[in-house]
Coordinates of C-alpha atoms and ligand atoms in Angstrom, one line a residue:
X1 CA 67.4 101.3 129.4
X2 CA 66.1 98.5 126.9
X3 CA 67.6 99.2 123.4
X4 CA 70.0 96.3 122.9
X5 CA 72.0 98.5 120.3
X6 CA 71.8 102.3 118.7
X7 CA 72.3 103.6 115.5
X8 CA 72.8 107.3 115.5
X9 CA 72.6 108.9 111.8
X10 CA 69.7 108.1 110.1
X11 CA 70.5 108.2 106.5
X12 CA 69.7 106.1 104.0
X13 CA 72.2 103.4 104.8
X14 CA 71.9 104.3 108.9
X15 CA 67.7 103.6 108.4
X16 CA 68.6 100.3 106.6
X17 CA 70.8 99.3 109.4
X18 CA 68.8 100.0 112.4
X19 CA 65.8 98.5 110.1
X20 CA 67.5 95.5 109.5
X21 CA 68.6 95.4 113.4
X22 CA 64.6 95.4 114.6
X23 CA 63.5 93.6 112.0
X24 CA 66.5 90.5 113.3
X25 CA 64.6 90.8 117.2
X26 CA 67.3 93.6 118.6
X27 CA 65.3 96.5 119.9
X28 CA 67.1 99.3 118.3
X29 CA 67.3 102.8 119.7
X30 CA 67.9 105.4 117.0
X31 CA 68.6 109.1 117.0
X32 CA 69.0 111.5 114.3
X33 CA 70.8 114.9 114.5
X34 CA 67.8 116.5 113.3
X35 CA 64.8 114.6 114.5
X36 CA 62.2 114.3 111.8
X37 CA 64.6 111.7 110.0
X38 CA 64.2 109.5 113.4
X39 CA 60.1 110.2 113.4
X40 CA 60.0 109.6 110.0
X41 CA 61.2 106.0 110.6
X42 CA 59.7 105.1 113.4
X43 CA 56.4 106.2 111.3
X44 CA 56.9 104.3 108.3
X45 CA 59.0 101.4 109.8
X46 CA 57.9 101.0 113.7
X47 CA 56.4 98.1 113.2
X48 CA 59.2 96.5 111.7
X49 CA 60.5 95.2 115.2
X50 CA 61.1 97.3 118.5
X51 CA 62.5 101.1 117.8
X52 CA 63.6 103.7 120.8
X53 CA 63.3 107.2 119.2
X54 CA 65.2 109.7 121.0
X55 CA 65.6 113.4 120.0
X56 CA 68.5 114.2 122.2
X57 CA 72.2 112.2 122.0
X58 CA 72.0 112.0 125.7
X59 CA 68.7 110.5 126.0
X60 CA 69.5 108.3 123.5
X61 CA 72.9 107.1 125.0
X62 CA 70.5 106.6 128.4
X63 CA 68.3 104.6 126.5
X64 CA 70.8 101.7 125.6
X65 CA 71.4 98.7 128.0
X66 CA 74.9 98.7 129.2
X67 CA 78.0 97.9 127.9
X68 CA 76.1 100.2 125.5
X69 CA 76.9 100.0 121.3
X70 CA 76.5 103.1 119.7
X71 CA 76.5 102.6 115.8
X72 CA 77.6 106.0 114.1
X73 CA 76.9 106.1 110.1
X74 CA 77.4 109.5 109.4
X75 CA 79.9 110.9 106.6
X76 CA 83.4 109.8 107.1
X77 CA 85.7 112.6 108.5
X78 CA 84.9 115.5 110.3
X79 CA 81.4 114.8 110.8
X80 CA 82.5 111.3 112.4
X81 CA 84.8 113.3 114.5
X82 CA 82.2 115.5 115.9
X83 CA 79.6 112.7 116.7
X84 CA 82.7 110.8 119.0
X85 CA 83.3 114.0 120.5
X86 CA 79.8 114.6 121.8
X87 CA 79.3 111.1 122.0
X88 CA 82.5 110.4 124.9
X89 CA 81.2 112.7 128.2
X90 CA 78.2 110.2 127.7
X91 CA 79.5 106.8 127.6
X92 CA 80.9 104.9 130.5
X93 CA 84.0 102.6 130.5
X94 CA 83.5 99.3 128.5
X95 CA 81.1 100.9 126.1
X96 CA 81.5 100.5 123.1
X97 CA 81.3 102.9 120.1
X98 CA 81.0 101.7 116.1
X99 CA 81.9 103.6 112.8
X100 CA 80.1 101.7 110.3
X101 CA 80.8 104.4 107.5
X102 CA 83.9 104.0 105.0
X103 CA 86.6 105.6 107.0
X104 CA 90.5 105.4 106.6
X105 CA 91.7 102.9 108.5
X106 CA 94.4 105.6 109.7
X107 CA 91.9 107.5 111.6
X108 CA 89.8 104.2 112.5
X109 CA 93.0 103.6 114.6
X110 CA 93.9 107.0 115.9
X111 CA 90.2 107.4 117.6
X112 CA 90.6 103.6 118.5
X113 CA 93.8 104.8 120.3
X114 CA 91.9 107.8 122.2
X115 CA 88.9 106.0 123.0
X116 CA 91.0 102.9 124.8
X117 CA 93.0 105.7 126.6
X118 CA 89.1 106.6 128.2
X119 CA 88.3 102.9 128.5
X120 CA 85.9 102.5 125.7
X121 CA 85.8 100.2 123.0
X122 CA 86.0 101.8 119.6
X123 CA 85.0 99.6 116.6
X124 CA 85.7 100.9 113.0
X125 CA 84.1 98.2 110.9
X126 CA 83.5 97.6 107.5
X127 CA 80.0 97.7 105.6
X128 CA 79.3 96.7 102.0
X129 CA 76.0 95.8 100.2
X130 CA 74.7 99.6 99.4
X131 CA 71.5 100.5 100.2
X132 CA 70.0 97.3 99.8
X133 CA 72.6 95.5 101.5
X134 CA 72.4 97.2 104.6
X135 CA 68.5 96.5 105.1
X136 CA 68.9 92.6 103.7
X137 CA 72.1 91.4 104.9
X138 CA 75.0 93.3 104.2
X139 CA 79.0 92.0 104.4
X140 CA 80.1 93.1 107.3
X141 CA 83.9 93.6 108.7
X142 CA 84.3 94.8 112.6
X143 CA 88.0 95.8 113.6
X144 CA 88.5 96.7 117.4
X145 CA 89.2 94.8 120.5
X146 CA 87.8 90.9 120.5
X147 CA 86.5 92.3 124.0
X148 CA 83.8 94.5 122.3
X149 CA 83.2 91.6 119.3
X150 CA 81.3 89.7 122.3
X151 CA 78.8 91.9 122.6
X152 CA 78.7 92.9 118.6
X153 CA 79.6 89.9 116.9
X154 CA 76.1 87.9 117.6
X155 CA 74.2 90.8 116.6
X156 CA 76.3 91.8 113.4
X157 CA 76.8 88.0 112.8
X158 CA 72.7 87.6 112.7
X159 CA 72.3 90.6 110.3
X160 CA 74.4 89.7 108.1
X161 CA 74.3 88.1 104.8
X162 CA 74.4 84.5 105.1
X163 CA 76.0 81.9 102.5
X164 CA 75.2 78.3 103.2
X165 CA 74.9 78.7 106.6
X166 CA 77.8 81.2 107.5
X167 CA 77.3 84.5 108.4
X168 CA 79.3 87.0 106.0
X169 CA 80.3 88.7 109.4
X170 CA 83.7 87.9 111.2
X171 CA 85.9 89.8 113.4
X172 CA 89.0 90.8 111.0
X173 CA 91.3 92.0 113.8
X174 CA 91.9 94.9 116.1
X175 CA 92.0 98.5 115.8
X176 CA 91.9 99.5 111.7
X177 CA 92.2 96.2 110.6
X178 CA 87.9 96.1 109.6
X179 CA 88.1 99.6 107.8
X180 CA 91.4 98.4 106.1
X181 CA 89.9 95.3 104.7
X182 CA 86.6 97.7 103.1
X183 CA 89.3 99.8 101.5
X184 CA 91.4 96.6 99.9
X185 CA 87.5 95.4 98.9
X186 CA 86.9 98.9 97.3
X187 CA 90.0 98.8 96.1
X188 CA 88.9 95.3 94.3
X189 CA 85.4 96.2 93.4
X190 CA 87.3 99.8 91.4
X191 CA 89.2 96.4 89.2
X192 CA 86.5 94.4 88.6
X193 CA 84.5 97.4 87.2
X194 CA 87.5 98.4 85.4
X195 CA 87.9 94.9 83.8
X196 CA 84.1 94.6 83.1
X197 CA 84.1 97.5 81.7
X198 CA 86.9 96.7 79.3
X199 CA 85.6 93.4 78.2
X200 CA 82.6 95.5 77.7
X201 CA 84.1 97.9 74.9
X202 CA 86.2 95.0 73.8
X203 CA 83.1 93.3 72.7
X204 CA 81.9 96.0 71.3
X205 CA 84.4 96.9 69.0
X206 CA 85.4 93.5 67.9
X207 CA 81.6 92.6 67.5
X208 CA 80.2 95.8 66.5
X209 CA 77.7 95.0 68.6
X210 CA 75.2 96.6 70.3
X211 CA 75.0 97.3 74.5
X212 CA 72.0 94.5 73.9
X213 CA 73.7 92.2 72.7
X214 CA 76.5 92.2 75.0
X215 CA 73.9 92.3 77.8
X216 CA 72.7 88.9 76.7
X217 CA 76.4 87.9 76.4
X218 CA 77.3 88.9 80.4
X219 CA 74.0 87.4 81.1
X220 CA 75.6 83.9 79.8
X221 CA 78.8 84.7 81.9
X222 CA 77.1 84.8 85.0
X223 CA 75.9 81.3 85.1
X224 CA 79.6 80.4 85.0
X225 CA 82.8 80.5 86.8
X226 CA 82.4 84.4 86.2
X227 CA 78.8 84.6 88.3
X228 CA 79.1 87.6 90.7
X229 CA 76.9 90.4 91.7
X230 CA 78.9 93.0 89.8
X231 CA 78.5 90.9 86.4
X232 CA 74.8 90.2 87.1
X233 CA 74.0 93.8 87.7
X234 CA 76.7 94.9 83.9
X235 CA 73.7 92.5 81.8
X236 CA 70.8 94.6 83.8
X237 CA 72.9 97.8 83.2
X238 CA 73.8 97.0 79.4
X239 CA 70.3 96.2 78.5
X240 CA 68.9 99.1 79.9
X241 CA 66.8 101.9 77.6
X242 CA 67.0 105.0 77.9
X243 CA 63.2 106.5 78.3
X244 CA 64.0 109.9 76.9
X245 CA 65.4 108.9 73.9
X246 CA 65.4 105.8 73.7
X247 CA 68.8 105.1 73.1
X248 CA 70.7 102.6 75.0
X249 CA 71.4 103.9 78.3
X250 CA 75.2 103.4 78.4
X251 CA 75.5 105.7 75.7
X252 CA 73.1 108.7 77.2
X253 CA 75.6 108.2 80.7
X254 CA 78.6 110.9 80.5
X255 CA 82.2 108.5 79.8
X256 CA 83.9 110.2 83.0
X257 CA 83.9 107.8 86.2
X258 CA 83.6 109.3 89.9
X259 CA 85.3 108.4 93.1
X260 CA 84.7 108.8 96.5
X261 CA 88.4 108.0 97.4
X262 CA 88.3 104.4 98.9
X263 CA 90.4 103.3 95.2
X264 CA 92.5 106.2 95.8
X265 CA 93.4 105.3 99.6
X266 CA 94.0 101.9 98.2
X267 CA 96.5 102.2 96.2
X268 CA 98.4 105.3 98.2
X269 CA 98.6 102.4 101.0
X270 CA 100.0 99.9 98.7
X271 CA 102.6 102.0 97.8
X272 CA 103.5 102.9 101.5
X273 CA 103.3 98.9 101.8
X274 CA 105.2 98.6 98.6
X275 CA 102.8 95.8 97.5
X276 CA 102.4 95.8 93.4
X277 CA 98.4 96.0 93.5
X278 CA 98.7 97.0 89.2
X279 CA 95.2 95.9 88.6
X280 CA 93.7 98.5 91.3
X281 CA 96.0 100.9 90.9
X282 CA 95.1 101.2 86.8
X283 CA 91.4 100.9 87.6
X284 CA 91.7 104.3 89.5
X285 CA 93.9 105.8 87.3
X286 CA 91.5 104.7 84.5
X287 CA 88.7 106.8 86.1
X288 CA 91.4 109.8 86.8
X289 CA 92.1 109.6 83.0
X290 CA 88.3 109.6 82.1
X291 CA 87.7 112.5 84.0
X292 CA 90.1 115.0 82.1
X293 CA 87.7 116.2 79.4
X294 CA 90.2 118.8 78.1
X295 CA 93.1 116.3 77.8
X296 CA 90.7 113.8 76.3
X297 CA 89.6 116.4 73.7
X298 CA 92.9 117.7 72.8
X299 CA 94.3 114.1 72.1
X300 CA 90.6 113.1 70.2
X301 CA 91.5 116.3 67.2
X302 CA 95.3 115.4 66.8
X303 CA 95.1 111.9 66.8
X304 CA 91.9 110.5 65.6
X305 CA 91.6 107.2 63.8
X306 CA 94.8 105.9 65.1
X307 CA 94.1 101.9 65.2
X308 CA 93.7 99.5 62.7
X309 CA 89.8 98.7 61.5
X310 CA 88.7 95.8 64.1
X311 CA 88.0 92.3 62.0
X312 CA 86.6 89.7 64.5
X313 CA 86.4 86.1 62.1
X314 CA 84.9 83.8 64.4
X315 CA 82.4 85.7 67.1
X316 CA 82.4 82.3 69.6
X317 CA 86.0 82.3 69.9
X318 CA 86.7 85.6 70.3
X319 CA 83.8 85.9 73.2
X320 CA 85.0 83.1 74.8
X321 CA 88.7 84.8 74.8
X322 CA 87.5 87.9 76.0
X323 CA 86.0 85.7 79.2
X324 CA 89.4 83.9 79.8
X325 CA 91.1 87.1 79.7
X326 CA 88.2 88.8 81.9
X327 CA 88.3 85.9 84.1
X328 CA 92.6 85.4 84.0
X329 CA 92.6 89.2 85.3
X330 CA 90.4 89.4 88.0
X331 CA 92.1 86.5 89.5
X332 CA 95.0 89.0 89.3
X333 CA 92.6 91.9 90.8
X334 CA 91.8 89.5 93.8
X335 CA 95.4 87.9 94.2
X336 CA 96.8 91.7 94.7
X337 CA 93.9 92.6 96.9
X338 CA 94.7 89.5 99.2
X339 CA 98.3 90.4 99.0
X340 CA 97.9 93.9 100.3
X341 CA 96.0 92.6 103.0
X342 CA 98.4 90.2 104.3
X343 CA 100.8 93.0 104.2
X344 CA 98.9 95.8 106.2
X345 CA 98.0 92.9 108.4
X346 CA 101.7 92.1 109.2
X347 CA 102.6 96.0 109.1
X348 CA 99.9 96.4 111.8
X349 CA 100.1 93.4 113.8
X350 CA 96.6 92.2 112.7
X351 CA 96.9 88.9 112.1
X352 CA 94.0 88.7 109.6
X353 CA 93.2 85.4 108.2
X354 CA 93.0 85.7 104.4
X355 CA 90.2 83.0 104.2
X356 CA 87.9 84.3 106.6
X357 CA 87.9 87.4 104.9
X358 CA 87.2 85.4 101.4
X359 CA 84.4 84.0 103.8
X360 CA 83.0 87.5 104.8
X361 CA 83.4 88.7 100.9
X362 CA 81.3 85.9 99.8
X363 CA 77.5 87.2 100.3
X364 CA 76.3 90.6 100.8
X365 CA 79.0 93.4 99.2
X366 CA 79.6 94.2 96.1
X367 CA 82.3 91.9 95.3
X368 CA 80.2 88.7 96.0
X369 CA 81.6 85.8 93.4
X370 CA 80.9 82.7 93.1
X371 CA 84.5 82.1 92.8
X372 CA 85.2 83.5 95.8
X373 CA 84.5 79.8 97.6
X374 CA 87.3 78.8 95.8
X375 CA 89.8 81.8 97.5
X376 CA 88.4 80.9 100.6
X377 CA 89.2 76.9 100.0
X378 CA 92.8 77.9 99.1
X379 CA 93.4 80.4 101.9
X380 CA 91.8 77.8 104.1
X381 CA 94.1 75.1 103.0
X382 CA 97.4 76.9 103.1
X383 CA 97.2 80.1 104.6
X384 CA 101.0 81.0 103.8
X385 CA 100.2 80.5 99.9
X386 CA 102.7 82.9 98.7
X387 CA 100.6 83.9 95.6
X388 CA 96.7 83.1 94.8
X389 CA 98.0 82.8 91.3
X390 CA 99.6 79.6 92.2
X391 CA 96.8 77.9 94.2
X392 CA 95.9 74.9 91.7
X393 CA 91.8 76.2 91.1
X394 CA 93.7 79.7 90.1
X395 CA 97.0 78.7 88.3
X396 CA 94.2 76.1 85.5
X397 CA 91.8 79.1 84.9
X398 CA 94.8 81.5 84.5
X399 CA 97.4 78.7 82.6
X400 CA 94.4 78.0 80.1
X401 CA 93.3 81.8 79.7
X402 CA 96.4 82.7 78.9
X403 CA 96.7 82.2 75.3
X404 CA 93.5 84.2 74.5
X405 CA 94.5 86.8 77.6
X406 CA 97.6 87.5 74.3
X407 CA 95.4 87.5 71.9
X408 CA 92.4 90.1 73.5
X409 CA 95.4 92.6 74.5
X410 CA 97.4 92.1 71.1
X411 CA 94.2 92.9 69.1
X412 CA 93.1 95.3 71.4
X413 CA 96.5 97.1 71.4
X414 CA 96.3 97.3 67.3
X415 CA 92.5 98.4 67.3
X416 CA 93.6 101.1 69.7
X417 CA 91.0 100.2 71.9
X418 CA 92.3 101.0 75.6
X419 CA 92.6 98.3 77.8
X420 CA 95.0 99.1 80.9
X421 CA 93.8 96.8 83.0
X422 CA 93.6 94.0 81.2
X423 CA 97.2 94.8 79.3
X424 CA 98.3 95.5 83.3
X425 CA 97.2 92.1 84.6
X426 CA 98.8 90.1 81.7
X427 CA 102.2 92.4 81.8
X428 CA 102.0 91.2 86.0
X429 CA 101.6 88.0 85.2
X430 CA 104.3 87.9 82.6
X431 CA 106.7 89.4 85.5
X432 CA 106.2 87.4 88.1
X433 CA 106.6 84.2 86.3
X434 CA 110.0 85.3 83.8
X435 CA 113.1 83.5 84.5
X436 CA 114.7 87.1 84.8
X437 CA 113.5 90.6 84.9
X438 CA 115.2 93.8 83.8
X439 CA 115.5 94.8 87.4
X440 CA 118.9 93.7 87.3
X441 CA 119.6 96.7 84.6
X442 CA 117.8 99.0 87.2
X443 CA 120.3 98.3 89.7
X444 CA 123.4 98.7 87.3
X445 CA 122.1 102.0 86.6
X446 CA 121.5 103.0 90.4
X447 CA 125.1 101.8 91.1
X448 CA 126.5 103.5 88.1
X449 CA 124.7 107.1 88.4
X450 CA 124.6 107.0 92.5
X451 CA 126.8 104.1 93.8
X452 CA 123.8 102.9 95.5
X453 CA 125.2 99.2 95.4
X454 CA 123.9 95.9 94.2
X455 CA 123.7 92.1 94.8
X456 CA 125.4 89.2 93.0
X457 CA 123.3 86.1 91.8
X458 CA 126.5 84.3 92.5
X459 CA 128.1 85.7 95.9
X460 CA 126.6 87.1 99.6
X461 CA 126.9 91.0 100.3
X462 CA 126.5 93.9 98.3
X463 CA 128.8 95.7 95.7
X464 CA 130.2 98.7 94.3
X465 CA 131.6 99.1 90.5
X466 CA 134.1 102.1 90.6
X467 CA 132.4 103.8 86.9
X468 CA 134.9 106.7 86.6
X469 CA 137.4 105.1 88.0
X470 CA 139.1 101.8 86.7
X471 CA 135.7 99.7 86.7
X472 CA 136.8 97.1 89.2
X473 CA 134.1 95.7 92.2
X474 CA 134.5 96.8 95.5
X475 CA 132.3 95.4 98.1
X476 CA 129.6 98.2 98.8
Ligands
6PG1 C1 80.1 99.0 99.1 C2 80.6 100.1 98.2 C3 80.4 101.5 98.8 C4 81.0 102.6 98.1 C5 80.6 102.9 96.7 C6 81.1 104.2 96.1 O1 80.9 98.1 99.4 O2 78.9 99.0 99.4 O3 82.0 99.9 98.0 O4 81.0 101.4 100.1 O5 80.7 103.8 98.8 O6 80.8 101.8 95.9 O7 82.5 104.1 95.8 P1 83.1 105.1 94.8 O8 82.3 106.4 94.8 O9 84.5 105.4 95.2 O10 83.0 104.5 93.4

């Protein structure tokens, strides 16, 4: 046995892996279900590092020095399922097995659950970065046992991206807690796109101008506080041609957005959690709402023209509005994200620490940010913040964007140009910080309609009014 580690599924983003693997000194042994994928590499990559090709699982399992780690990247469900299965008569106790596809963090803890009953490790962990990611440093986020991070966490730590000096590569916690935090960053990644997206047609309609134009303008956001991976790659997008006709390419691409279901899974856990993730949870629905061409042209013939004509008087300001708002949001997108994972952390007993993930997010996936030093600082400093809204970096950017955060959803709203996520964000915002919220009404009408009780703002204990009887209190 000399392969240090295996990768077993030799995809796209399994070949970038084990690439990146031999290419970092770790002799990699790889397998592939059907073998020309595994000759194929070894042929056009082998000298890349040290590769052990085997054509057989079992050969391949016996080619791994032990306590072996056996990377599966195949498709997420079933065919994960199947690999373990064929993968567990071949493994001995303490080795260690890793799911580095996007799996639910459900089933990353019911197989973490079976394999521990057969004394092996099972590691469901987190990869962002795409294609490119996973050969040149992706973010990387291992759950399982801090028994089988040991033997992963220098070699995961090494191939990952690095940001002044620190690996984006951490252990997040045990079991699901690594797949959990990929969905909360998916989650994340479906808001910034969302909110991009809308600044996007914002700028378009107030500006009438051109997907060119706008390129140049995201191309000026990303040298400041806005700079991300996700806005640098919107300028390169925007300012794209479209060979064939040469139209801009934006408006030869078909308006409905796909899903794989990471966004969906997000937001179905924050319900269960009962966290308020609004920015996510519209992003999603955004793309739902894309998708139903019939609905979409049904609405177009009955109500067409239904905003007032768009009259932007001073371009500067109303750029620089539409970044304060763009900006105010997706600190709203990333204080929700960080919010859910403290809650699935405490449901689950993970005991994730919210700056070491901003740590992990920082280079490598596809929510890399510059700002996200500054969620890491404030995690860091008090990891009990209640709200990243408040921390002071947060609460400036958001206090001062929050005039022209008004103004972009006010115009917006009378152009009847759709902006959910923004309008979401600002309506969040606006709840959390009011004096009093209309939840009080809510509960009247639960106690009226179902005697289902409610709380005083100036006694202990809960409380019954008799409706249809003589409208005194009782206690509940
Ligand atoms: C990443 C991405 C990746 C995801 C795609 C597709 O972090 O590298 O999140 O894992 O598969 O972005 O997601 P959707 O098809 O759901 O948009």
């Amino acid at each position: 046995a000399t392969a240090q580690i295996g990768v077993t599924g030799l995809a796209v983003m399994g070949r970038n892996l084990a690439r990146n693997l031999a290419r970092n000194g770790f002799s990699v042994a790889v397998h592939n279900r059907s073998p020309e994928r595994t000759r194929t590499l070894v042929a056009e990559h082998g000298d890349e590092g040290t590769f052990v090709p085997s054509e057989s699982l079992a050969d391949f399992v016996g080619s791994l020095e032990r306590p072996r780690a056996v990377i599966v990247m195949v498709k997420a469900g079933a065919p994960t399922d199947a690999v373990i299965d064929e993968l567990i008569p071949l493994l001995e106790e303490g080795d260690i097995v890793v799911d580095c596809g996007n799996a639910h963090f459900a089933d990353t803890r019911r197989r973490e659950e079976a394999l521990r009953a057969q004394g092996l490790h099972f590691v469901g962990t987190g990869v962002s970065g795409g294609e490119e990611g996973a050969l040149r440093g992706p973010s990387i986020m291992p759950g399982g046992s801090a028994e089988s991070y040991q033997k992963l966490g220098p070699i995961f730590e090494k191939i990952a991206a690095q940001v002044e000096g620190e690996s984006c590569c951490r252990h997040v916690g045990p079991d699901g807690a690594g797949h959990f935090v990929k969905m909360v960053h998916n989650g994340i990644e479906y808001a910034d796109m969302q909110l991009i997206a809308e600044a996007y047609d914002l700028l378009r309609a107030g500006l009438s101008a051109s997907p060119a134009e706008i390129a140049e303008i995201f191309r000026e956001w990303n040298g400041g506080e806005l700079e991300s991976f996700l806005i640098e790659i919107t300028a390169e997008v925007l300012g794209h041609t479209d060979a064939a006709t040469g139209r801009a390419f934006v408006d030869v691409v078909l308006d409905q957005a796909e899903q794989k279901g990471t966004g969906r899974w997000t937001v179905q856990s924050a319900l269960d959690l009962g966290i308020p993730i609004t920015g996510i949870a519209e992003a999603t629905f955004a793309r739902s709402l894309s998708g139903h061409a019939d609905q979409r042209e049904a609405a177009r013939r009955v109500f067409a023209d239904a905003g007032e004509k768009w009259q932007v008087d001073d371009r500067d300001t109303f750029v620089e509005d539409v970044r304060r708002a763009l900006l105010a949001s997706k600190i709203v997108a990333y204080a929700q994200g960080f919010d859910h994972i403290r809650a699935g952390s405490r449901e689950y007993d993970w005991n994730i620490d919210l700056g070491g993930t901003a740590t992990i997010w920082r280079g490598g996936c596809i929510i890399r940010a510059r700002f996200l030093d500054r969620i890491k600082e404030a995690y860091d400093g008090e990891p009990d913040l209640s709200t990243l809204l408040v921390a002071p970096w947060f609460a400036e950017r958001v206090s001062a964007g929050v005039p022209a955060w008004r103004r972009v959803v006010a115009d917006a709203a009378r152009a009847g140009v759709p902006t959910p996520a923004f309008a979401s964000s600002l309506a969040y915002f606006d709840a959390l910080r009011a004096e009093r919220l209309p939840a009080a009404l809510i509960q009247g009408l639960r106690d009226n309609f179902g005697a289902h009780t409610y709380h005083r703002v100036d006694r202990d204990g809960s409380f019954h009014t008799l409706w249809a009887g003589d409208r005194s209190e009782v206690e509940g």
